[in-house]
């Protein structure tokens, strides 16, 4: 059992996510940074997609009632056991009665806290992930609160001292490039609008959560048109359509929003591009003011990137002896 | 409405490395919606390996797939083939349900909420339903309610948030109600508000932000993540794409009775199975609707 002494800013239980219910408005949820989820789990000997805690911007304070092995991956938020620092990207032991806390965030946005045995909340629709907007899954369908007691699964015998090799730790930068496939409704943009999207550097606004990440930058010019029946008057309006995870919508032609893993599943704003599935990890580690450029790739480029990502996760698994 | 309109070729677009998006028509119509239903139903029945999610929407649909299992080109060819097979979808027959949804129009809770957001509204001196009635040319709110509850609605999409149905009125276009969305979205909407935006009715499944005009509220829960109510034993979401909805106006007394049933855990939405046949509907919408709604009696 883990007792939550302080919940942090917004800490939720997340795993690899749920599949099969998006057509009813229930998004995949799951760790926004799936690579760090894997790393944290493999470090403590869990299956790669076991349930962990995702802490955003500020870590929680947790008391352990049993001995366990813990690892923290993702954002640079240094863990401390009874006030003593422990390494990131490396497994370490905690004993019954120990308190795990965190130093201030220095880079990235989301830390993943894995505990040997995994966070053992009940599965809902095949996943332990929290979907807070729908009050579904995780711990009572919501972010953690002080006083919550989290069940932990029985540990398969993990070893402390495992470490992710330096070349398999992601770089977290304040300037990033996010690869996208243009499409969906990008024909609603004029040439100038399209160029402004791809040539500008966008600043992440504070409106950045598990549903979406909103960026500040220039207004995007659209092609004039007669609105089709049911679409609404604004040039950025469409007949309400499904939204791919990672799709970038531009309500009112300003402030693009990348939809992430708790996305609203559909709506009436034009989407102009979709972030590659692997690059959603990079978006997940963006803190407000992160300067972001969107780089266009075609489908072949997207598949090549996907293949690189797969190789990298295999190397991670090999390095951690799984 | 009796004639099928010309079918445009679908527009296919890749959504990153895992999604394909298919727009069947730029403008909304029942026919575009039925084509989306028909294609996604066929895909669902075939369910090729590598297909992860199939999301039908109003006049479009999307598929999430694993390109490591199913080649994008192969998926595209399959969807194009299904598009050809479905054609104008006039032969589509669906086994679906008719649901009766009780509505307290002009209820105190959405009225209180809309008064808090008058500064975001097109007509700050009217309520949402008065505004909707006026701009659609109805003599008054009662006439508007009669039109809103007089014909059935087709669940053309489920989503936005968990279990929220988008509903499209099953009447010829010239009789369809059209209402703009709020000038700026509200930050609050009561749970189970019956809303209206563009050409779509909706029922808000959870409390939260919203931009649709608020016409009333239903005592019927439509989303229950704890699955403790009888309608949710099998699944936490009431609506499925293709469900047909009949709104039934109720008064405050009836609302309170139904709410007491919800609280006692005995409430059931009236739901009856029906076969829906597109061509028969198109041939005689009003007559077909009347027969469709017989099952509720």
Coordinates of C-alpha atoms in Angstrom, one line a residue:
Chain A
X1 CA 0.0 0.0 0.0
X2 CA 1.1 3.5 -0.7
X3 CA -0.3 6.4 1.3
X4 CA -0.6 9.7 -0.5
X5 CA 0.7 12.4 1.9
X6 CA 0.7 15.2 -0.7
X7 CA -0.8 14.7 -4.2
X8 CA 1.5 17.0 -6.2
X9 CA -0.1 19.3 -8.8
X10 CA -2.0 16.6 -10.7
X11 CA -0.9 13.0 -10.2
X12 CA -2.8 10.2 -11.9
X13 CA -2.6 6.4 -12.3
X14 CA -1.7 5.6 -15.9
X15 CA -0.7 2.6 -17.9
X16 CA -0.4 1.9 -21.6
X17 CA -4.0 3.0 -22.2
X18 CA -7.3 1.4 -23.4
X19 CA -8.3 0.5 -26.9
X20 CA -11.7 0.0 -28.4
X21 CA -14.0 2.7 -27.0
X22 CA -13.0 5.9 -28.8
X23 CA -16.1 5.6 -31.0
X24 CA -18.1 6.2 -27.9
X25 CA -16.1 9.2 -26.8
X26 CA -13.8 7.3 -24.4
X27 CA -10.2 8.2 -25.4
X28 CA -7.2 5.9 -25.0
X29 CA -5.8 7.8 -21.9
X30 CA -2.6 6.2 -20.6
X31 CA 0.8 7.7 -20.0
X32 CA 1.3 10.8 -22.2
X33 CA 5.0 9.8 -22.5
X34 CA 4.8 6.1 -23.3
X35 CA 8.6 5.7 -23.6
X36 CA 9.2 6.9 -20.1
X37 CA 6.3 4.6 -18.9
X38 CA 8.1 1.7 -20.4
X39 CA 11.5 2.6 -19.0
X40 CA 10.2 3.2 -15.5
X41 CA 8.4 -0.2 -15.5
X42 CA 11.2 -2.2 -17.0
X43 CA 13.6 -0.7 -14.4
X44 CA 11.6 -2.2 -11.5
X45 CA 10.9 -5.5 -13.3
X46 CA 7.3 -4.8 -14.2
X47 CA 5.7 -5.5 -17.6
X48 CA 6.3 -2.5 -19.9
X49 CA 2.7 -1.3 -19.7
X50 CA 2.0 -1.8 -16.0
X51 CA 0.2 1.0 -14.1
X52 CA 2.5 3.8 -12.7
X53 CA 1.9 7.3 -11.3
X54 CA 2.2 10.2 -13.8
X55 CA 3.1 13.4 -12.0
X56 CA 3.0 16.7 -13.9
X57 CA 5.2 19.7 -13.0
X58 CA 5.3 18.9 -9.3
X59 CA 5.8 15.5 -7.7
X60 CA 3.7 13.9 -4.9
X61 CA 4.8 12.9 -1.4
X62 CA 4.2 9.2 -0.8
X63 CA 4.6 6.9 2.3
X64 CA 5.2 3.2 1.7
X65 CA 3.8 0.6 4.0
X66 CA 5.9 -2.2 2.5
X67 CA 9.3 -2.7 1.0
X68 CA 9.4 -2.0 -2.7
X69 CA 11.6 -1.2 -5.7
X70 CA 10.9 2.2 -7.3
X71 CA 12.1 4.0 -10.5
X72 CA 11.4 7.5 -11.8
X73 CA 11.7 8.3 -15.5
X74 CA 10.7 11.2 -17.8
X75 CA 10.9 14.7 -16.5
X76 CA 13.9 15.8 -14.4
X77 CA 12.2 15.8 -11.0
X78 CA 14.8 14.2 -8.7
X79 CA 13.3 11.6 -6.3
X80 CA 14.2 11.7 -2.6
X81 CA 13.8 8.9 0.0
X82 CA 13.3 10.4 3.5
X83 CA 14.9 13.6 2.1
X84 CA 17.9 11.9 0.5
X85 CA 18.3 12.2 -3.3
X86 CA 18.0 9.1 -5.5
X87 CA 19.0 8.9 -9.2
X88 CA 16.5 9.3 -12.1
X89 CA 16.3 6.6 -14.7
X90 CA 17.6 4.0 -12.2
X91 CA 15.8 1.6 -9.8
X92 CA 16.3 2.0 -6.0
X93 CA 14.8 0.3 -3.0
X94 CA 12.4 1.8 -0.5
X95 CA 11.5 0.2 2.9
X96 CA 8.3 0.1 4.8
X97 CA 7.8 3.4 6.5
X98 CA 9.9 5.4 3.9
X99 CA 8.6 8.6 2.4
X100 CA 9.2 9.3 -1.3
X101 CA 9.2 13.0 -2.3
X102 CA 10.6 15.0 -5.2
X103 CA 12.8 18.0 -5.8
X104 CA 11.5 20.8 -8.1
X105 CA 11.2 20.1 -11.8
X106 CA 14.3 21.2 -13.7
X107 CA 13.4 19.9 -17.2
X108 CA 10.5 18.2 -19.0
X109 CA 7.0 18.2 -17.6
X110 CA 5.9 14.7 -16.6
X111 CA 7.6 12.2 -14.3
X112 CA 6.6 8.5 -14.2
X113 CA 6.9 6.7 -10.9
X114 CA 7.0 2.9 -11.2
X115 CA 6.7 0.6 -8.2
X116 CA 7.6 -3.1 -8.4
X117 CA 4.3 -4.9 -8.7
X118 CA 2.5 -2.0 -10.3
X119 CA -0.3 0.2 -9.0
X120 CA -3.0 -2.3 -8.5
X121 CA -6.3 -0.3 -9.0
X122 CA -9.0 -2.3 -10.7
X123 CA -9.0 -2.4 -14.5
X124 CA -11.8 -0.5 -16.2
X125 CA -12.5 -1.4 -19.9
X126 CA -9.2 -3.2 -19.9
X127 CA -6.9 -0.5 -18.5
X128 CA -6.0 1.0 -15.1
X129 CA -5.6 4.5 -16.7
X130 CA -7.4 7.5 -15.3
X131 CA -9.7 9.4 -17.6
X132 CA -10.6 12.3 -15.3
X133 CA -13.1 14.1 -17.6
X134 CA -15.2 10.9 -17.7
X135 CA -14.5 10.1 -14.0
X136 CA -13.3 6.7 -15.3
X137 CA -10.5 4.3 -14.3
X138 CA -7.4 5.0 -12.2
X139 CA -8.0 5.8 -8.5
X140 CA -11.8 6.6 -8.2
X141 CA -11.6 8.2 -11.7
X142 CA -9.7 11.2 -10.5
X143 CA -6.2 12.7 -9.7
X144 CA -4.8 11.6 -6.4
X145 CA -5.7 13.5 -3.2
X146 CA -4.0 13.5 0.2
X147 CA -5.1 10.5 2.3
X148 CA -5.7 8.2 -0.7
X149 CA -4.3 4.7 -0.2
X150 CA -3.0 3.0 -3.4
X151 CA -2.9 -0.7 -3.6
X152 CA 0.3 -2.2 -5.0
X153 CA 0.5 -5.5 -6.8
X154 CA 2.7 -8.4 -5.6
X155 CA 6.3 -7.8 -6.8
X156 CA 7.9 -10.4 -9.0
X157 CA 11.3 -9.8 -7.4
X158 CA 12.9 -6.8 -9.1
X159 CA 16.5 -5.7 -8.5
X160 CA 17.5 -2.2 -7.5
X161 CA 20.4 -0.6 -9.3
X162 CA 19.2 -1.1 -12.8
X163 CA 19.9 1.9 -15.0
X164 CA 18.9 3.1 -18.4
X165 CA 22.0 3.7 -20.5
X166 CA 22.7 7.3 -21.3
X167 CA 22.1 7.0 -25.0
X168 CA 18.6 5.6 -24.3
X169 CA 17.5 8.5 -22.2
X170 CA 15.6 11.1 -24.2
X171 CA 16.9 14.7 -24.5
X172 CA 14.5 17.2 -23.0
X173 CA 15.0 20.6 -24.6
X174 CA 13.2 24.0 -24.5
X175 CA 13.3 24.1 -28.3
X176 CA 11.8 21.1 -30.0
X177 CA 10.8 19.8 -33.4
X178 CA 7.6 17.8 -33.6
X179 CA 7.1 15.8 -36.8
X180 CA 3.6 15.9 -38.4
X181 CA 1.8 14.5 -41.4
X182 CA -0.2 17.3 -43.0
X183 CA -3.7 16.5 -44.0
X184 CA -7.3 16.1 -42.7
X185 CA -8.5 19.6 -43.4
X186 CA -5.3 21.3 -44.3
X187 CA -6.9 22.3 -47.7
X188 CA -8.8 24.9 -45.7
X189 CA -5.5 26.8 -45.2
X190 CA -4.3 29.2 -47.9
X191 CA -0.7 28.8 -49.1
X192 CA 0.3 31.6 -46.7
X193 CA -1.6 29.9 -43.8
X194 CA 0.2 26.7 -44.5
X195 CA 3.6 28.3 -44.7
X196 CA 2.9 30.3 -41.4
X197 CA 2.1 27.0 -39.7
X198 CA 5.2 25.2 -40.8
X199 CA 7.7 28.2 -40.8
X200 CA 6.8 29.7 -37.4
X201 CA 8.1 28.8 -34.0
X202 CA 5.2 28.2 -31.6
X203 CA 5.2 28.8 -27.9
X204 CA 3.4 26.3 -25.7
X205 CA 0.8 28.3 -23.6
X206 CA -0.1 27.3 -20.0
X207 CA -3.2 25.6 -21.5
X208 CA -1.5 22.2 -21.7
X209 CA -3.0 19.2 -20.1
X210 CA -3.9 15.6 -20.9
X211 CA -6.6 16.6 -23.3
X212 CA -4.6 19.1 -25.4
X213 CA -1.7 21.4 -25.8
X214 CA -2.4 24.9 -27.0
X215 CA 0.3 27.0 -28.8
X216 CA 0.6 30.8 -29.4
X217 CA 1.8 32.1 -32.7
X218 CA 0.5 33.8 -35.8
X219 CA -3.1 33.6 -37.1
X220 CA -3.4 31.1 -40.0
X221 CA -5.0 32.4 -43.1
X222 CA -7.8 30.2 -44.5
X223 CA -9.3 29.9 -48.0
X224 CA -12.6 31.8 -48.4
X225 CA -15.7 29.7 -48.8
X226 CA -19.4 29.3 -48.5
X227 CA -20.0 27.3 -45.3
X228 CA -21.4 23.9 -46.1
X229 CA -24.7 22.9 -44.4
X230 CA -24.2 22.0 -40.7
X231 CA -20.6 23.3 -40.5
X232 CA -21.1 26.7 -38.9
X233 CA -20.0 30.2 -40.1
X234 CA -16.4 30.5 -39.0
X235 CA -13.9 29.5 -41.7
X236 CA -12.3 27.1 -39.2
X237 CA -15.7 25.2 -38.7
X238 CA -16.4 21.8 -40.1
X239 CA -19.3 19.4 -39.8
X240 CA -18.3 17.7 -36.5
X241 CA -15.9 15.0 -37.3
X242 CA -13.7 12.5 -35.4
X243 CA -10.4 13.7 -34.1
X244 CA -7.3 11.5 -34.4
X245 CA -5.1 11.3 -31.3
X246 CA -2.2 13.8 -32.1
X247 CA -4.3 15.8 -34.5
X248 CA -3.8 19.5 -34.5
X249 CA -6.9 21.6 -34.6
X250 CA -7.1 25.4 -35.1
X251 CA -10.3 26.9 -33.6
X252 CA -10.9 30.3 -35.1
X253 CA -7.7 29.9 -37.1
X254 CA -5.6 30.9 -34.1
X255 CA -3.7 29.0 -31.3
X256 CA -3.3 25.4 -32.7
X257 CA -4.1 22.6 -30.2
X258 CA -2.5 19.2 -30.3
X259 CA -5.0 16.7 -28.9
X260 CA -3.3 14.2 -26.6
X261 CA -4.4 10.9 -25.1
X262 CA -7.4 12.2 -23.1
X263 CA -8.6 13.9 -26.3
X264 CA -12.2 14.9 -26.9
X265 CA -13.0 12.4 -29.6
X266 CA -14.6 14.7 -32.1
X267 CA -15.9 18.2 -32.8
X268 CA -16.3 21.0 -35.3
X269 CA -12.9 22.6 -35.8
X270 CA -10.6 22.0 -38.7
X271 CA -7.6 19.7 -38.1
X272 CA -4.7 20.5 -40.3
X273 CA -2.0 17.9 -39.4
X274 CA -1.4 14.9 -37.0
X275 CA 1.7 14.5 -34.8
X276 CA 3.5 11.1 -35.3
X277 CA 2.6 8.7 -32.5
X278 CA 6.2 8.5 -31.2
X279 CA 6.6 12.3 -31.1
X280 CA 3.6 12.5 -28.7
X281 CA 6.2 11.6 -26.1
X282 CA 8.1 14.7 -26.9
X283 CA 5.0 16.8 -26.7
X284 CA 4.2 15.2 -23.3
X285 CA 7.5 16.5 -21.9
X286 CA 6.8 20.1 -23.1
X287 CA 6.4 22.6 -20.3
X288 CA 4.7 26.0 -21.0
X289 CA 7.0 28.3 -23.1
X290 CA 8.6 25.4 -24.9
X291 CA 9.4 26.6 -28.4
X292 CA 8.0 24.2 -30.9
X293 CA 8.4 23.9 -34.7
X294 CA 6.2 21.6 -36.7
X295 CA 8.2 19.6 -39.3
X296 CA 6.3 18.0 -42.2
X297 CA 7.0 14.4 -43.1
X298 CA 5.1 12.3 -45.6
X299 CA 3.6 8.9 -44.8
X300 CA 6.8 7.0 -45.7
X301 CA 8.7 9.3 -43.5
X302 CA 6.2 8.7 -40.7
X303 CA 6.5 4.9 -41.0
X304 CA 10.3 5.1 -41.0
X305 CA 10.2 7.2 -37.8
X306 CA 7.8 4.7 -36.3
X307 CA 10.3 1.9 -37.1
X308 CA 13.1 3.8 -35.4
X309 CA 10.9 4.3 -32.4
X310 CA 10.2 0.5 -32.3
X311 CA 14.0 -0.3 -32.5
X312 CA 14.7 2.1 -29.7
X313 CA 12.1 0.5 -27.4
X314 CA 13.5 -2.9 -28.2
X315 CA 17.0 -1.7 -27.3
X316 CA 15.6 -0.3 -24.1
X317 CA 14.0 -3.7 -23.2
X318 CA 17.3 -5.5 -24.0
X319 CA 19.4 -3.1 -22.0
X320 CA 17.1 -3.7 -19.0
X321 CA 17.2 -7.4 -19.4
X322 CA 13.6 -8.0 -20.4
Chain B
X1 CA -36.0 14.2 -49.6
X2 CA -37.5 11.4 -51.6
X3 CA -34.7 11.4 -54.2
X4 CA -31.2 10.2 -53.3
X5 CA -28.7 13.0 -53.9
X6 CA -25.7 12.4 -56.1
X7 CA -22.9 10.7 -54.2
X8 CA -19.5 12.4 -54.2
X9 CA -16.4 10.4 -54.0
X10 CA -15.0 10.2 -50.5
X11 CA -11.9 12.1 -49.5
X12 CA -9.1 10.1 -47.8
X13 CA -6.4 11.6 -45.6
X14 CA -3.7 10.2 -43.3
X15 CA -3.7 11.2 -39.7
X16 CA -0.1 10.6 -38.8
X17 CA 1.2 7.0 -38.8
X18 CA -1.9 5.4 -37.1
X19 CA -5.0 7.0 -38.4
X20 CA -6.9 7.3 -41.7
X21 CA -9.7 9.9 -41.9
X22 CA -12.4 9.6 -44.5
X23 CA -14.8 12.5 -45.3
X24 CA -17.9 11.3 -47.2
X25 CA -19.4 14.8 -47.7
X26 CA -18.4 18.3 -46.7
X27 CA -22.0 19.1 -45.7
X28 CA -24.2 17.3 -43.2
X29 CA -27.0 15.0 -44.5
X30 CA -28.6 11.8 -43.3
X31 CA -27.4 10.2 -46.4
X32 CA -23.7 11.0 -45.7
X33 CA -24.3 9.7 -42.2
X34 CA -25.8 6.5 -43.4
X35 CA -22.9 5.9 -45.7
X36 CA -20.5 6.4 -42.8
X37 CA -22.6 3.9 -40.8
X38 CA -22.7 1.4 -43.6
X39 CA -19.0 1.5 -44.4
X40 CA -17.9 1.3 -40.7
X41 CA -20.4 -1.5 -40.1
X42 CA -18.9 -3.6 -43.0
X43 CA -15.4 -2.8 -41.7
X44 CA -16.5 -3.8 -38.2
X45 CA -17.9 -7.1 -39.5
X46 CA -14.8 -7.9 -41.4
X47 CA -12.5 -6.6 -38.7
X48 CA -9.1 -7.1 -40.4
X49 CA -6.1 -7.7 -38.2
X50 CA -4.4 -4.4 -37.3
X51 CA -7.6 -2.4 -37.1
X52 CA -7.7 -0.9 -33.6
X53 CA -10.6 1.6 -33.5
X54 CA -13.5 2.4 -35.9
X55 CA -15.1 5.7 -35.3
X56 CA -18.2 6.6 -37.4
X57 CA -19.1 10.3 -37.3
X58 CA -21.6 12.7 -38.8
X59 CA -20.5 12.8 -42.4
X60 CA -17.1 11.2 -42.0
X61 CA -15.3 8.4 -40.1
X62 CA -11.8 7.4 -39.0
X63 CA -9.9 4.2 -38.4
X64 CA -7.0 3.8 -36.1
X65 CA -4.7 0.9 -37.2
X66 CA -1.3 -0.5 -36.6
X67 CA 0.7 -0.1 -39.7
X68 CA 3.2 -2.8 -38.5
X69 CA 0.3 -5.3 -38.9
X70 CA -1.8 -3.8 -41.7
X71 CA -0.1 -1.9 -44.6
X72 CA -1.6 1.6 -45.1
X73 CA -2.0 1.0 -48.8
X74 CA -3.9 -2.2 -48.1
X75 CA -6.2 -0.5 -45.6
X76 CA -6.8 2.4 -48.1
X77 CA -7.7 -0.1 -50.8
X78 CA -10.1 -2.0 -48.5
X79 CA -11.9 1.2 -47.5
X80 CA -12.2 2.3 -51.1
X81 CA -13.7 -1.0 -51.9
X82 CA -16.2 -0.7 -49.1
X83 CA -17.1 2.7 -50.3
X84 CA -17.9 1.2 -53.7
X85 CA -19.9 -1.6 -52.2
X86 CA -22.0 0.7 -50.1
X87 CA -22.6 3.2 -52.9
X88 CA -25.4 5.6 -51.9
X89 CA -26.4 3.3 -49.0
X90 CA -30.0 3.4 -49.9
X91 CA -30.4 -0.3 -49.3
X92 CA -29.0 0.0 -45.8
X93 CA -31.0 -1.8 -43.1
X94 CA -29.9 -1.4 -39.5
X95 CA -31.0 -3.3 -36.5
X96 CA -31.1 -0.5 -34.0
X97 CA -33.3 0.9 -31.1
X98 CA -35.7 3.6 -30.5
X99 CA -35.2 5.4 -27.2
X100 CA -37.7 7.7 -25.5
X101 CA -35.8 10.5 -23.7
X102 CA -38.0 12.6 -21.3
X103 CA -37.2 16.3 -21.4
X104 CA -38.1 19.1 -19.0
X105 CA -37.8 22.1 -21.4
X106 CA -37.2 25.5 -19.9
X107 CA -36.0 23.9 -16.6
X108 CA -34.7 26.0 -13.7
X109 CA -31.1 24.6 -13.8
X110 CA -30.2 25.4 -17.4
X111 CA -32.1 28.6 -17.1
X112 CA -29.9 29.6 -14.1
X113 CA -26.8 28.6 -16.0
X114 CA -27.7 30.5 -19.2
X115 CA -28.4 33.6 -17.2
X116 CA -24.9 33.5 -15.9
X117 CA -23.5 33.5 -19.5
X118 CA -25.7 36.1 -21.2
X119 CA -22.5 38.1 -22.1
X120 CA -21.5 35.3 -24.4
X121 CA -24.9 35.1 -26.2
X122 CA -26.2 36.4 -29.5
X123 CA -29.4 37.6 -27.8
X124 CA -28.7 38.6 -24.1
X125 CA -32.4 39.6 -23.6
X126 CA -33.8 36.2 -24.5
X127 CA -33.3 32.7 -23.1
X128 CA -31.6 30.2 -25.4
X129 CA -34.9 28.5 -26.3
X130 CA -36.7 31.8 -27.0
X131 CA -33.8 32.7 -29.2
X132 CA -33.9 29.3 -31.0
X133 CA -37.6 29.6 -31.5
X134 CA -37.5 33.1 -32.9
X135 CA -34.6 32.6 -35.4
X136 CA -36.2 29.4 -36.7
X137 CA -39.5 31.3 -37.4
X138 CA -41.7 29.6 -34.8
X139 CA -44.6 31.5 -33.3
X140 CA -43.4 30.8 -29.8
X141 CA -41.5 28.5 -27.6
X142 CA -44.4 26.0 -27.4
X143 CA -44.4 25.6 -31.2
X144 CA -40.6 25.2 -31.1
X145 CA -40.9 22.4 -28.5
X146 CA -43.6 20.7 -30.6
X147 CA -41.2 20.7 -33.6
X148 CA -38.2 19.6 -31.5
X149 CA -40.1 16.7 -29.9
X150 CA -42.4 15.9 -32.8
X151 CA -39.9 14.0 -35.0
X152 CA -37.3 11.4 -34.2
X153 CA -33.6 12.0 -34.2
X154 CA -30.8 9.9 -35.5
X155 CA -27.6 9.3 -33.4
X156 CA -25.2 10.4 -36.1
X157 CA -22.1 10.3 -33.8
X158 CA -21.2 9.5 -30.2
X159 CA -18.3 11.3 -28.7
X160 CA -16.7 14.6 -27.9
X161 CA -16.8 13.4 -24.2
X162 CA -17.7 10.0 -22.9
X163 CA -21.1 8.9 -24.3
X164 CA -22.4 12.3 -25.6
X165 CA -24.8 11.7 -28.5
X166 CA -24.9 14.0 -31.6
X167 CA -28.5 13.8 -32.9
X168 CA -29.7 14.7 -36.4
X169 CA -33.3 15.4 -36.9
X170 CA -35.1 13.0 -39.3
X171 CA -37.0 15.5 -41.3
X172 CA -36.5 17.1 -44.7
X173 CA -33.8 19.8 -44.7
X174 CA -36.3 22.7 -45.1
X175 CA -37.8 21.7 -41.7
X176 CA -34.6 21.2 -39.9
X177 CA -33.8 23.4 -36.9
X178 CA -30.6 25.4 -37.2
X179 CA -29.2 27.3 -34.2
X180 CA -25.8 28.9 -33.9
X181 CA -23.5 27.9 -31.0
X182 CA -22.7 30.5 -28.3
X183 CA -20.4 33.3 -29.4
X184 CA -17.9 32.1 -26.8
X185 CA -18.2 28.7 -25.1
X186 CA -19.6 28.5 -21.5
X187 CA -17.3 27.1 -18.8
X188 CA -20.3 25.3 -17.2
X189 CA -23.2 23.2 -18.5
X190 CA -25.4 21.1 -16.2
X191 CA -25.1 17.3 -16.6
X192 CA -27.8 15.9 -18.9
X193 CA -28.6 19.2 -20.6
X194 CA -30.4 18.9 -23.9
X195 CA -28.4 21.2 -26.2
X196 CA -28.4 22.5 -29.7
X197 CA -25.7 23.7 -32.0
X198 CA -25.6 24.1 -35.8
X199 CA -27.9 21.3 -37.1
X200 CA -27.2 19.0 -34.1
X201 CA -29.0 18.3 -30.9
X202 CA -26.9 16.8 -28.1
X203 CA -27.2 15.6 -24.6
X204 CA -24.3 16.5 -22.4
X205 CA -23.1 13.4 -20.5
X206 CA -21.0 15.2 -18.0
X207 CA -20.9 18.7 -16.4
X208 CA -18.4 21.0 -18.1
X209 CA -17.7 23.4 -20.8
X210 CA -20.1 23.7 -23.8
X211 CA -21.1 25.9 -26.6
X212 CA -24.5 24.6 -27.6
X213 CA -27.7 26.5 -26.8
X214 CA -29.4 24.9 -23.7
X215 CA -33.1 24.0 -24.3
X216 CA -33.8 21.8 -21.3
X217 CA -32.7 18.9 -19.2
X218 CA -33.4 15.1 -19.0
X219 CA -33.7 13.2 -15.8
X220 CA -32.4 10.1 -17.7
X221 CA -28.7 9.4 -17.0
X222 CA -26.8 8.7 -20.2
X223 CA -23.4 7.9 -18.8
X224 CA -22.6 5.9 -15.6
X225 CA -18.9 5.0 -15.2
X226 CA -19.8 3.2 -11.9
X227 CA -22.4 1.1 -13.8
X228 CA -24.7 1.0 -10.8
X229 CA -27.9 1.9 -12.6
X230 CA -30.0 -0.8 -14.4
X231 CA -29.6 0.7 -17.9
X232 CA -25.8 0.4 -17.5
X233 CA -25.3 -3.2 -16.4
X234 CA -23.8 -4.1 -19.8
X235 CA -21.9 -0.9 -20.5
X236 CA -21.4 2.5 -19.0
X237 CA -22.6 4.5 -22.1
X238 CA -26.3 4.5 -23.0
X239 CA -26.1 5.7 -26.6
X240 CA -24.7 3.8 -29.6
X241 CA -24.2 5.3 -33.1
X242 CA -27.5 4.7 -35.1
X243 CA -29.8 4.8 -32.0
X244 CA -33.0 6.7 -32.8
X245 CA -34.3 9.1 -30.2
X246 CA -37.7 10.5 -29.5
X247 CA -37.8 13.4 -27.1
X248 CA -40.9 13.4 -24.8
X249 CA -41.8 16.7 -23.1
X250 CA -42.5 16.3 -19.4
X251 CA -43.5 18.8 -16.6
X252 CA -41.8 19.5 -13.4
X253 CA -43.9 17.0 -11.4
X254 CA -43.1 14.2 -13.8
X255 CA -39.4 15.2 -13.8
X256 CA -39.3 14.9 -10.0
X257 CA -41.0 11.5 -10.1
X258 CA -38.5 10.2 -12.6
X259 CA -35.6 11.7 -10.7
X260 CA -36.8 9.8 -7.6
X261 CA -36.8 6.6 -9.7
X262 CA -33.2 7.4 -10.8
X263 CA -32.2 7.9 -7.1
X264 CA -33.9 4.7 -6.1
X265 CA -32.1 2.8 -8.8
X266 CA -35.3 1.7 -10.6
X267 CA -35.3 4.1 -13.6
X268 CA -35.2 2.6 -17.1
X269 CA -35.1 4.5 -20.3
X270 CA -37.8 3.1 -22.6
X271 CA -35.9 1.4 -25.5
X272 CA -37.4 -0.8 -28.2
X273 CA -35.6 -2.7 -31.0
X274 CA -36.4 -1.6 -34.6
X275 CA -35.2 -2.4 -38.1
X276 CA -34.4 0.8 -39.9
X277 CA -34.5 0.8 -43.7
X278 CA -33.1 3.9 -45.4
X279 CA -34.9 3.8 -48.7
X280 CA -38.3 3.3 -47.0
X281 CA -37.6 6.3 -44.8
X282 CA -36.5 8.4 -47.8
X283 CA -39.6 7.5 -49.7
X284 CA -42.0 8.8 -47.0
X285 CA -40.1 10.4 -44.0
X286 CA -43.2 11.5 -42.0
X287 CA -45.1 8.2 -42.6
X288 CA -42.1 6.1 -41.9
X289 CA -41.3 8.1 -38.7
X290 CA -44.8 7.6 -37.4
X291 CA -44.6 3.9 -37.9
X292 CA -41.1 3.8 -36.3
X293 CA -42.4 5.5 -33.2
X294 CA -45.4 3.1 -32.9
X295 CA -43.0 0.8 -31.0
X296 CA -42.9 3.2 -28.1
X297 CA -46.6 2.9 -27.5

